mmCIF file of C-alpha atoms in Angstrom:
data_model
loop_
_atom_site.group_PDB
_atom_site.id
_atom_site.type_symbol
_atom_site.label_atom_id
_atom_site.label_comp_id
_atom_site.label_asym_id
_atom_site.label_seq_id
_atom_site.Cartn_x
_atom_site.Cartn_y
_atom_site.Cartn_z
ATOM 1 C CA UNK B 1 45.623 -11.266 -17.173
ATOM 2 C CA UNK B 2 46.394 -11.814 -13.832
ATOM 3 C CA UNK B 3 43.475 -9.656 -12.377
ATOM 4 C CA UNK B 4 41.010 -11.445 -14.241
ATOM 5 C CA UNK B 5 42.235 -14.790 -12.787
ATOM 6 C CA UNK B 6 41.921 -13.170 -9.670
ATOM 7 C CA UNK B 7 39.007 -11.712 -9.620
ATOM 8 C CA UNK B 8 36.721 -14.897 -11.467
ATOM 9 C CA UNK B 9 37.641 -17.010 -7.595
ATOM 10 C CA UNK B 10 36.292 -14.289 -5.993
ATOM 11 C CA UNK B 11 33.122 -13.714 -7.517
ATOM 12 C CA UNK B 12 32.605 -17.694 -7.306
ATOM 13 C CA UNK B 13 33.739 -17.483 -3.440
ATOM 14 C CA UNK B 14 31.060 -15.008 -3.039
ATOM 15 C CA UNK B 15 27.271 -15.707 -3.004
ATOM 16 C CA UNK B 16 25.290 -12.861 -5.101
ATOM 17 C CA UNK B 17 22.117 -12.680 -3.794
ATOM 18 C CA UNK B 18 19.754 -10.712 -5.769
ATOM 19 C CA UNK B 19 16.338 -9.740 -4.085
ATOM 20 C CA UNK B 20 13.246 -10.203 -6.035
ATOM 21 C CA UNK B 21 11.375 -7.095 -7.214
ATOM 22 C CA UNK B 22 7.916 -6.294 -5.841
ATOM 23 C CA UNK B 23 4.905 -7.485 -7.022
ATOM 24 C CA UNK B 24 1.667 -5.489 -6.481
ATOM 25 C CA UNK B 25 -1.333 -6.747 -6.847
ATOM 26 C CA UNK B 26 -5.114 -5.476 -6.673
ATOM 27 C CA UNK B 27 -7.121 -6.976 -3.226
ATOM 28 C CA UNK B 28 -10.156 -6.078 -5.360
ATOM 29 C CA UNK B 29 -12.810 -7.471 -3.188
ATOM 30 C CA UNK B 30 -11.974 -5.814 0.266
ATOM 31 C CA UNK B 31 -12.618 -2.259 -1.820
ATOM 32 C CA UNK B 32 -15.127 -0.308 0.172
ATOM 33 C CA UNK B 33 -17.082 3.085 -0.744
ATOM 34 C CA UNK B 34 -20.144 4.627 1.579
ATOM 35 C CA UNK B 35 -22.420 6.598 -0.543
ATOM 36 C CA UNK B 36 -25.419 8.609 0.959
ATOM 37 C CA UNK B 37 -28.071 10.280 -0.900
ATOM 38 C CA UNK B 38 -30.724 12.490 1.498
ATOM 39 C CA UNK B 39 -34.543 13.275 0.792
ATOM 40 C CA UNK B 40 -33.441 15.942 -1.354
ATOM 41 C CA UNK B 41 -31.776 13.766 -3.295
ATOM 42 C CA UNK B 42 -28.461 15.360 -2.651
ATOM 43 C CA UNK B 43 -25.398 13.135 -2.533
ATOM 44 C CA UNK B 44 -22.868 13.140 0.137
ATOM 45 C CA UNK B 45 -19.206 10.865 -0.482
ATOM 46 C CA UNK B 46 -18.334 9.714 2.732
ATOM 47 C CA UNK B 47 -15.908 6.930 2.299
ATOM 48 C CA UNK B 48 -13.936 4.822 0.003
ATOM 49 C CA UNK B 49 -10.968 2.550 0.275
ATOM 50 C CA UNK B 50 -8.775 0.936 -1.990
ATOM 51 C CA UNK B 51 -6.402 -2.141 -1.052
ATOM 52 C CA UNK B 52 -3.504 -3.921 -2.768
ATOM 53 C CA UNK B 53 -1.302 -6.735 -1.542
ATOM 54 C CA UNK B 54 2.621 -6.405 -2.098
ATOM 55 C CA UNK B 55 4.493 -9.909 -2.224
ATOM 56 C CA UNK B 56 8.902 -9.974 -1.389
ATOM 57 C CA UNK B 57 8.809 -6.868 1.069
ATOM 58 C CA UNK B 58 11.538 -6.099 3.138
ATOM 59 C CA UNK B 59 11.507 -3.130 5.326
ATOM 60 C CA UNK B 60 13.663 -1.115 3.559
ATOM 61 C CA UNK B 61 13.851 2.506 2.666
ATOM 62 C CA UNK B 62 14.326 1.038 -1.098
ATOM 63 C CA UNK B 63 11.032 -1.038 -0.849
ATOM 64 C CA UNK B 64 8.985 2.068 0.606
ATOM 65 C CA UNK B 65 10.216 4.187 -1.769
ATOM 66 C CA UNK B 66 8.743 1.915 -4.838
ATOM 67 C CA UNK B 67 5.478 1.510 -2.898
ATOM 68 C CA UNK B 68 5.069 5.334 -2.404
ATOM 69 C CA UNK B 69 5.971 5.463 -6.070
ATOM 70 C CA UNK B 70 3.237 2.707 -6.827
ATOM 71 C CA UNK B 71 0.680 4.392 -4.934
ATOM 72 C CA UNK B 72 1.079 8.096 -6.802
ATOM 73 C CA UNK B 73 0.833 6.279 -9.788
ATOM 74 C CA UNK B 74 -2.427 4.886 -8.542
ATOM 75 C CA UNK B 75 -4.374 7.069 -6.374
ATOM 76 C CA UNK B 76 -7.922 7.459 -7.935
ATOM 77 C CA UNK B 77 -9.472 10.966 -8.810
ATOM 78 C CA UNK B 78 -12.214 9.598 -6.568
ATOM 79 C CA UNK B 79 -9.849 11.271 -3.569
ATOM 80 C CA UNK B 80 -11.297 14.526 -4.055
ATOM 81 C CA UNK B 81 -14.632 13.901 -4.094
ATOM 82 C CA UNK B 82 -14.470 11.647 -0.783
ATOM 83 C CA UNK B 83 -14.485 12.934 2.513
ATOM 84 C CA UNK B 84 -12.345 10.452 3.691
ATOM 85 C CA UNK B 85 -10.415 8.264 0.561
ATOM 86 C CA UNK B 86 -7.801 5.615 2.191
ATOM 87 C CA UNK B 87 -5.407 2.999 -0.052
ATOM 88 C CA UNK B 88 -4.136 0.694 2.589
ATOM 89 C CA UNK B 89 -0.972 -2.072 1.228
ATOM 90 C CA UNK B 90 -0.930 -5.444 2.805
ATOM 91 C CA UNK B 91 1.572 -7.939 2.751
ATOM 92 C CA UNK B 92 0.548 -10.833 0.613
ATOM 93 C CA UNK B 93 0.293 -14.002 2.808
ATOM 94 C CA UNK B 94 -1.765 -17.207 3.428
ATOM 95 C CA UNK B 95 -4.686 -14.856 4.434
ATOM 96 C CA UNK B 96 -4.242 -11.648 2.717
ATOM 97 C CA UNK B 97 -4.765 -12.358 -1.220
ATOM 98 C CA UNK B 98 -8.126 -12.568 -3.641
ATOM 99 C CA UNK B 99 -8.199 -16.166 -3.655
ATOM 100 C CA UNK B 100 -8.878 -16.647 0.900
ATOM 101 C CA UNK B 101 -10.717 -13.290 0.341
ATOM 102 C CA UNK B 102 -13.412 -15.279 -1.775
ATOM 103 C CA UNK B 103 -13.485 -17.934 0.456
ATOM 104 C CA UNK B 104 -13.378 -16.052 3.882
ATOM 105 C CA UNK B 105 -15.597 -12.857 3.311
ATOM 106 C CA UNK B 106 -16.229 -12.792 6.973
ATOM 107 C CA UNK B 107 -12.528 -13.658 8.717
ATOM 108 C CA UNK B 108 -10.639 -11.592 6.214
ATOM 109 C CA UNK B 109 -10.434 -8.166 8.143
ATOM 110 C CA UNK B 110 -9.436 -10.066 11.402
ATOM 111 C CA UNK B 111 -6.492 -12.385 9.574
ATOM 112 C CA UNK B 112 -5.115 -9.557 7.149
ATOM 113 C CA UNK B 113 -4.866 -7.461 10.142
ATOM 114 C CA UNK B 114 -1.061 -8.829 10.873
ATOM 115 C CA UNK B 115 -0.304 -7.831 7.542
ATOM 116 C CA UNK B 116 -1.365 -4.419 6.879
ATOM 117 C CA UNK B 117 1.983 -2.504 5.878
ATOM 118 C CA UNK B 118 1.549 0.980 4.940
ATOM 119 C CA UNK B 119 -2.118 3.352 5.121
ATOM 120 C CA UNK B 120 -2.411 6.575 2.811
ATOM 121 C CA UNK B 121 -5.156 8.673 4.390
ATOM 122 C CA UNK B 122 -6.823 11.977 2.526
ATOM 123 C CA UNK B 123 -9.114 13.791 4.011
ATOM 124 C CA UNK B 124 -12.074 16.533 2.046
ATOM 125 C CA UNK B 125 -9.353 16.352 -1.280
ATOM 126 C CA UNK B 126 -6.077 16.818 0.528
ATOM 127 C CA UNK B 127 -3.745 14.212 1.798
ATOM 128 C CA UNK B 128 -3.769 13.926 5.603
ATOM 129 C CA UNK B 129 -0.886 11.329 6.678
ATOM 130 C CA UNK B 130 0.877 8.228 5.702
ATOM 131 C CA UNK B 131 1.402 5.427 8.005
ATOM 132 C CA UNK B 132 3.846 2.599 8.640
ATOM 133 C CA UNK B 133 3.304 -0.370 10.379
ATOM 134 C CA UNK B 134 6.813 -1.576 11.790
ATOM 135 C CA UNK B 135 7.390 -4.005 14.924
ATOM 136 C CA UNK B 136 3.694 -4.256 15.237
ATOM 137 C CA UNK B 137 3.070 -0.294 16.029
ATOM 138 C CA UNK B 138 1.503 2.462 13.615
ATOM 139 C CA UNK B 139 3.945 4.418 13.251
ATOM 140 C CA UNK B 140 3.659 8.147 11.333
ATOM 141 C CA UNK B 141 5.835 8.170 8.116
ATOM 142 C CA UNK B 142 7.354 10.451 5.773
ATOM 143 C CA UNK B 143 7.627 10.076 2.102
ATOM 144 C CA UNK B 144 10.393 8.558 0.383
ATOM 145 C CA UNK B 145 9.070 9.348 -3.668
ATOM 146 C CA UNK B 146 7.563 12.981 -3.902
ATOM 147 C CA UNK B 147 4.397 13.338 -5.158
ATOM 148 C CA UNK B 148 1.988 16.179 -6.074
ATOM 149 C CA UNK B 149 -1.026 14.177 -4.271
ATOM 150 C CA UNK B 150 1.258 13.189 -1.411
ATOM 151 C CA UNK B 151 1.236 16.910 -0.814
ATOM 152 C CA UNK B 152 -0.147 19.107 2.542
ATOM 153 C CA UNK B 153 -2.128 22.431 2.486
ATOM 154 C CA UNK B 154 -0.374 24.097 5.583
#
């Protein structure tokens, strides 16, 4: 009895703080794909790009972790057809959602800039790198969630 009356002050005296999960969400609009097609009607993939936006991040190993996760879980087949397939995840902000994307077709690149997080690059079919934007600087990054399309040919 007595360490239950102890330990109920305690858990008052102490503030639980309990961070709010991520919330992904497709940036739909600033999708790009480059398609050619010669005179001999051959067809060449040259580029295509798929963006989300990512609302509570922290940078933490935790929150990296979930969006590598996120990202194997979404990676289109369309990667190895492309010659070069990219998923870049921006923080969700004032500027960086669907809604200012509708209204600011032609500022969005330059404002969403700030909030670019984390760029998955594959190159001809195989993944090439993984960046991570931290203190401003694009910074190389390793994986925290293993994934068969996360994988290098040596």
């Amino acid at each position: 009895m007595r360490l239950i009356i102890f330990v109920f002050p305690l858990l008052i005296a102490c503030e639980i703080k309990v961070k709010p999960s991520l919330v992904f969400e497709k940036l739909y609009l600033a999708d790009q794909r480059q398609i050619e097609i010669n005179s001999n009607l051959d067809t060449f993939y040259i580029f295509k790009s798929n963006n989300f936006t990512v609302e509570n991040f922290e940078d933490i190993n935790q929150n990296e972790y979930i969006i590598d996760s996120f990202i194997c879980h979404n990676v289109s087949d369309s990667y190895k057809i492309f010659r070069d397939y990219h998923i870049t995840v921006f923080k969700k902000s004032k500027y960086t959602n669907n809604e200012y994307f509708n209204i600011w077709k032609k500022d969005f690149e330059l404002k969403s800039m700030d909030d670019i997080l984390f760029n998955y690059v594959w190159r001809r079919g195989k993944f090439w790198e993984k960046w991570h934007k931290q203190d401003g600087v694009d910074q190389v990054s390793s994986f925290k969630y293993k994934c068969e399309v996360f994988e290098k040919e040596e």
